[in-house]
Short mmCIF file of C-alpha atoms in Angstrom, two decimals:
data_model
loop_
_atom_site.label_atom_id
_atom_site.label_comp_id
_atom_site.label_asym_id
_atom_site.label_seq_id
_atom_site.Cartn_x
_atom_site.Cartn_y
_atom_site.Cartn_z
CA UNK A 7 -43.83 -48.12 -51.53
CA UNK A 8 -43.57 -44.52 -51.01
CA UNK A 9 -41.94 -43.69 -48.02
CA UNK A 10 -42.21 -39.72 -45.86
CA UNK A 11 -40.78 -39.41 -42.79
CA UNK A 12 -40.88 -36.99 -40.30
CA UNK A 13 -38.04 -36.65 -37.97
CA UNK A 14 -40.01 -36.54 -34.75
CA UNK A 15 -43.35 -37.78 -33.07
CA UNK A 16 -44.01 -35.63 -30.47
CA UNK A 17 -42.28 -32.22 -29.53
CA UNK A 18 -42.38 -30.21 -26.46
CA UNK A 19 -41.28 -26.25 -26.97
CA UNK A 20 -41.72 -23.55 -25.29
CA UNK A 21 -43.09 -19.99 -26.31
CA UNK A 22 -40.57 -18.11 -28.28
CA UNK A 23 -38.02 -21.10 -29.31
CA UNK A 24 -37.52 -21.83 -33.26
CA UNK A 25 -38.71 -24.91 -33.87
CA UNK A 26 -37.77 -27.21 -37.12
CA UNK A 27 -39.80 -30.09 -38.06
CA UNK A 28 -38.24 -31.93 -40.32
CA UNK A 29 -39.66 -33.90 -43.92
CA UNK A 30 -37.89 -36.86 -45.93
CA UNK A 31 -39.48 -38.60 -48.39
CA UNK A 32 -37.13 -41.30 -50.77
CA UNK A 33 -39.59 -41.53 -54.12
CA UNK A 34 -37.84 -38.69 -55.61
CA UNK A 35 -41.55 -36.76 -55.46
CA UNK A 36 -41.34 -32.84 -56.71
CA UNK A 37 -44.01 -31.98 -54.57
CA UNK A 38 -43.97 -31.33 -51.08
CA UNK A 39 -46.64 -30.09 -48.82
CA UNK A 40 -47.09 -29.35 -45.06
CA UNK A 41 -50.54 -29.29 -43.39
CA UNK A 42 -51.56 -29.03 -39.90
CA UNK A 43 -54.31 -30.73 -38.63
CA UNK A 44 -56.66 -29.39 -35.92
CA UNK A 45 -60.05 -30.71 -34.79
CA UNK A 46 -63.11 -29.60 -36.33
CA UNK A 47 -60.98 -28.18 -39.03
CA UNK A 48 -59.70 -30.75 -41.30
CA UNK A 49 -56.21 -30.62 -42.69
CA UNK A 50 -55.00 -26.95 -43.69
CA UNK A 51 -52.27 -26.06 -45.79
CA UNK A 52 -49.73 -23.97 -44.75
CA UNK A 53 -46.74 -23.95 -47.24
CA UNK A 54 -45.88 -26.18 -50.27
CA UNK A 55 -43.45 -27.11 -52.78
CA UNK A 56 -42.84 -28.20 -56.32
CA UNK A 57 -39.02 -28.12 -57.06
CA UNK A 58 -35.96 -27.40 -55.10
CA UNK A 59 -35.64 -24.05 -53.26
CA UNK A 60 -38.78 -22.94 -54.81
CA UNK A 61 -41.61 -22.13 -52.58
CA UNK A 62 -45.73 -21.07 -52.32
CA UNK A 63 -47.69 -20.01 -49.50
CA UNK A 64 -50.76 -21.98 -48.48
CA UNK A 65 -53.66 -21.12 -46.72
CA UNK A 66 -52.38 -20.18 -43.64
CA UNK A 67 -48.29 -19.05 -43.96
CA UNK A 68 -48.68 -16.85 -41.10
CA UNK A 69 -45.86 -17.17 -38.67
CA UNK A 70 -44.08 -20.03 -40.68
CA UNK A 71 -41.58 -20.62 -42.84
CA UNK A 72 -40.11 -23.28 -45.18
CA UNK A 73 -36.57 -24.45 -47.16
CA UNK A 74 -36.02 -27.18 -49.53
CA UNK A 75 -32.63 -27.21 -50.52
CA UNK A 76 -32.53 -30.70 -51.27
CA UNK A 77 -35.35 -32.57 -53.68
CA UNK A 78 -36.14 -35.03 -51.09
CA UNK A 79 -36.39 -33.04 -47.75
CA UNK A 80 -38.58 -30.22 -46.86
CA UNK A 81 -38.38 -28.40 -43.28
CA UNK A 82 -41.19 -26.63 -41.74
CA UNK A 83 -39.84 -23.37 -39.70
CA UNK A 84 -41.46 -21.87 -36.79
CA UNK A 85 -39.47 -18.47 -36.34
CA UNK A 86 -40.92 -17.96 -32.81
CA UNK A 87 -43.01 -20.64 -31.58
CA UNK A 88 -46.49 -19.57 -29.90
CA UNK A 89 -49.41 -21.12 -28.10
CA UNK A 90 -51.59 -21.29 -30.93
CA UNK A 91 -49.19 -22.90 -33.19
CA UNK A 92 -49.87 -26.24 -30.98
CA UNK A 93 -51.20 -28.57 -33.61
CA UNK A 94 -50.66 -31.82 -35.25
CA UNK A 95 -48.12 -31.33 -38.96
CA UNK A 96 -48.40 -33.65 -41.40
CA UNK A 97 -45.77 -33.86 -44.01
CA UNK A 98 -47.09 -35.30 -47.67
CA UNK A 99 -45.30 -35.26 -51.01
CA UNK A 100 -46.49 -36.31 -54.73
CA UNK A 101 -44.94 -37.07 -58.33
CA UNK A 102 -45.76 -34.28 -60.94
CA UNK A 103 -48.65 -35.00 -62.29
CA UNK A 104 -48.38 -37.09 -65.88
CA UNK A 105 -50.80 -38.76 -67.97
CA UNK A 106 -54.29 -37.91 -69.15
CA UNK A 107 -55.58 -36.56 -65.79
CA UNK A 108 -52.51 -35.23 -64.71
CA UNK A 109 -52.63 -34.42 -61.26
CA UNK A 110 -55.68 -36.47 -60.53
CA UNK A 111 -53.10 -39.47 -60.91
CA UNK A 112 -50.62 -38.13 -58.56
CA UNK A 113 -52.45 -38.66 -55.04
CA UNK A 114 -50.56 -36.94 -51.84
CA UNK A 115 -48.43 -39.55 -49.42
CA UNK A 116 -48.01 -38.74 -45.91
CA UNK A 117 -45.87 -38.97 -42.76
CA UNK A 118 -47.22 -39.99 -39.81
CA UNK A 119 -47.40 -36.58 -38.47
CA UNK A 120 -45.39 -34.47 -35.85
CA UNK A 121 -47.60 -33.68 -32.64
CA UNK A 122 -46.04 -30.45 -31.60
CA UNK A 123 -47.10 -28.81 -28.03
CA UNK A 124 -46.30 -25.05 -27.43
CA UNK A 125 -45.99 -24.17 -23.38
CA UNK B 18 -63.29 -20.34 -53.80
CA UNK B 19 -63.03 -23.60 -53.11
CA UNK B 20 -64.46 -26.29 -49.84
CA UNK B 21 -65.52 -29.37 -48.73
CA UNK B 22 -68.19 -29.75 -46.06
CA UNK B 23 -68.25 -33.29 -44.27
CA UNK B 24 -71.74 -33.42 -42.92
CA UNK B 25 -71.23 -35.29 -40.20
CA UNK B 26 -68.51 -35.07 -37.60
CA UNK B 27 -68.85 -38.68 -35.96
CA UNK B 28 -70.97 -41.84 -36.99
CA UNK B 29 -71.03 -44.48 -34.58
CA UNK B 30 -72.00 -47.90 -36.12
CA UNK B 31 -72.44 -51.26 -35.24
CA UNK B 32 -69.90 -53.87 -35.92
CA UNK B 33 -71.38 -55.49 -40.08
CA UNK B 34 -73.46 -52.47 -40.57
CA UNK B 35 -73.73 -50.25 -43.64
CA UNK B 36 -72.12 -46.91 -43.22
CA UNK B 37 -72.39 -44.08 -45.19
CA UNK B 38 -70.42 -40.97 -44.91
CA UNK B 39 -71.29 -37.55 -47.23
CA UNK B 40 -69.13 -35.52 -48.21
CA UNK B 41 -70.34 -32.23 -50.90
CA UNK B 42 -67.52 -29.61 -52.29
CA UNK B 43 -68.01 -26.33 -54.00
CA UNK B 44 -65.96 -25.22 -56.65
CA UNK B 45 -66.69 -23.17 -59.54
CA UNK B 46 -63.68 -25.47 -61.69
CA UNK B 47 -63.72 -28.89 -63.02
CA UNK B 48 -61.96 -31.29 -60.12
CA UNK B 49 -60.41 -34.33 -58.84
CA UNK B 50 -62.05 -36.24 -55.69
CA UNK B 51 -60.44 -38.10 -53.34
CA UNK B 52 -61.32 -39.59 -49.66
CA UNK B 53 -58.31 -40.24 -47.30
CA UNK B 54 -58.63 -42.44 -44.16
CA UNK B 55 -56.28 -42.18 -40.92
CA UNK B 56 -56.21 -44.61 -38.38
CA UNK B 57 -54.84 -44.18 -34.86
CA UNK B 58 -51.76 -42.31 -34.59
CA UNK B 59 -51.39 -42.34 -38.38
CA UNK B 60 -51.08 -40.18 -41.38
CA UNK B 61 -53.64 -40.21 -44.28
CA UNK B 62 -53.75 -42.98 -46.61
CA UNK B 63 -55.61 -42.66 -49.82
CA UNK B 64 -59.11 -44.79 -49.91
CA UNK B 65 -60.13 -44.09 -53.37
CA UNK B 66 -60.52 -40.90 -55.67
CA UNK B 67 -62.89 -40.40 -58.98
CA UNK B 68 -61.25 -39.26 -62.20
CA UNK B 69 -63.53 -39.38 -64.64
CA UNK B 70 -66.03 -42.21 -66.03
CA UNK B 71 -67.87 -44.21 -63.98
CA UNK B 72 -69.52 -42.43 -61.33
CA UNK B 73 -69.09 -45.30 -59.00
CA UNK B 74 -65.82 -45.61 -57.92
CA UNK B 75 -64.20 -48.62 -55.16
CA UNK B 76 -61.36 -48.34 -53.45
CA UNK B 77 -59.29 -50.11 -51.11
CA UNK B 78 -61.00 -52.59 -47.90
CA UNK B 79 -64.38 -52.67 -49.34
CA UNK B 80 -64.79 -48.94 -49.56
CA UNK B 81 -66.86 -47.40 -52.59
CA UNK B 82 -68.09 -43.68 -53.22
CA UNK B 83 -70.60 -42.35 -55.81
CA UNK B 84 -69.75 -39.13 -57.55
CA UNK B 85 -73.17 -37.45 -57.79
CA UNK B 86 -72.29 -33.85 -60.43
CA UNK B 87 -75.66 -32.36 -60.16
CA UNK B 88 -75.73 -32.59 -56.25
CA UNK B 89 -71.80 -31.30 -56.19
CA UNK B 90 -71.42 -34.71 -53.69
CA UNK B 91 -69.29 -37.49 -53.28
CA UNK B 92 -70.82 -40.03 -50.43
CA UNK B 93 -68.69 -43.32 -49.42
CA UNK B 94 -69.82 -46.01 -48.48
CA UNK B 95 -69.36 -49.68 -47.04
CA UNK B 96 -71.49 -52.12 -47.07
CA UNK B 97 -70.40 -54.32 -43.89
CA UNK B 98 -68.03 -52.50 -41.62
CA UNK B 99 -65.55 -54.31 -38.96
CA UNK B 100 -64.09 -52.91 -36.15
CA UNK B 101 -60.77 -52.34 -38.27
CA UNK B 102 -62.70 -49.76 -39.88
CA UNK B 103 -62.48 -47.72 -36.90
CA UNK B 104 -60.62 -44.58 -38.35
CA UNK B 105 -61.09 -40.67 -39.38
CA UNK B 106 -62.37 -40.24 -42.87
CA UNK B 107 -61.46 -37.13 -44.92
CA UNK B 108 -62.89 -36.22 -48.34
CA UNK B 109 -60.82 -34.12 -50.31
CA UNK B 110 -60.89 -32.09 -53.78
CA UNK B 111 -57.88 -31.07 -55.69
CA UNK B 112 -58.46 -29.21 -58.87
CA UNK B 113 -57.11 -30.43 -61.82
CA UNK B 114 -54.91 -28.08 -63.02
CA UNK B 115 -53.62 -27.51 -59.38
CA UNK B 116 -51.74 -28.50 -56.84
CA UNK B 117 -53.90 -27.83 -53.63
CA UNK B 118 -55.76 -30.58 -51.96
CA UNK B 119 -58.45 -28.96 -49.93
CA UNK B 120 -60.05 -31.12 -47.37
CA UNK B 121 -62.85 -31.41 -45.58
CA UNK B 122 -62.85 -31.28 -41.48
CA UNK B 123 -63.26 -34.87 -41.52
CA UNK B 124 -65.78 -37.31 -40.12
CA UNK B 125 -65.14 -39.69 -37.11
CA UNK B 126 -65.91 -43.43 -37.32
CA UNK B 127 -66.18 -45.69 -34.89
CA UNK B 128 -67.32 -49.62 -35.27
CA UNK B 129 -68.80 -50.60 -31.96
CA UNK B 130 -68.81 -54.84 -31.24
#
């Protein structure tokens, strides 16, 4: 079974610090993917992904930052942490897609999510 | 562009009910759909998703959603629900030549005794 962890639960930082939240996942997945998760607003994407030090912006890349240098671990960068970047993360990775319905067969797998709170 | 709207933020049921939660997406490209579930301090897990074929796809505890093309919508539904149930739902499209889920804001569940 496909297994992503993130490295911490629940953070505590305060304005200004850089923050790294941290992504492992052991299926040997190309694709990784951080979201954050905000009520009312769903899951939105802010930086993904699909090989080793390669990288794409999401929706909202604005004031973060990524780096895969290794295949299975992807770290999520806040360069200087601020109120409004308080917010659940959630971590997910999936296989490059194969087959007949090619990414339609390679469904995302998630962490359980890093609650970070910005004082 | 591409989005999901979940039509209803919370649905409060009683314990061997039928539920129903609707989910419709926009997208001017042919995609994938998917719903996710999260329990309690949980990431998402995937419930089911619709490739192709049947319109009437089941997934995992029960759980089944009908892909409806003209009406852009993609409803799930259970038939019984238990208090296990309890969980946020989130409906999701991915297009299939992408790599961008896009979700929906999610819809609230909760199975009352």
């Amino acid at each position: 079974d496909v297994k992503v962890t993130q490295s911490s639960r629940y953070l505590v930082k305060r304005t200004g610090e850089k923050v790294f939240l941290e992504c492992v996942q052991d299926m040997d997945h190309e694709n990784m993917f951080w979201y954050r998760q905000d009520p009312g607003l769903g899951l939105r994407l802010i930086y993904f992904s699909y090989d080793v030090k390669m990288k794409e912006k999401g929706d909202i890349p604005e004031g973060y930052s990524v780096s895969r240098e290794k295949k299975e671990r992807f770290s999520l960068i806040l360069e200087s942490a601020s109120t409004n970047q308080t917010s659940m993360y959630l971590c997910a990775s999936s296989s490059f897609p194969t087959g007949g319905q090619g990414a339609g067969n390679s469904p995302l797998h998630f962490g359980n999510g890093t609650r970070l709170t910005v004082t | 562009a591409q989005s999901v709207t979940q039509l209803d933020s919370q649905v409060p049921v009683f314990e061997e009910a039928p539920v129903e939660l609707r989910c419709n997406y926009s997208s001017s490209v042919s995609v994938y759909l998917f719903w996710y579930v999260q329990y309690p301090n949980q990431g998402l897990q995937l419930l089911l998703k619709y490739l192709s074929g049947s319109t009437l796809v089941k997934g995992i505890n029960g759980f089944e959603a009908e892909f409806n093309k003209s009406q852009t919508s993609f409803h799930l539904r259970k038939p019984s629900v238990h208090i296990s149930d309890t969980a946020e739902y989130f409906c999701a499209i991915l297009d299939t030549g992408g790599f961008k889920t896009i979700f929906g804001a999610g819809t609230r569940l909760f199975v009352k005794a």
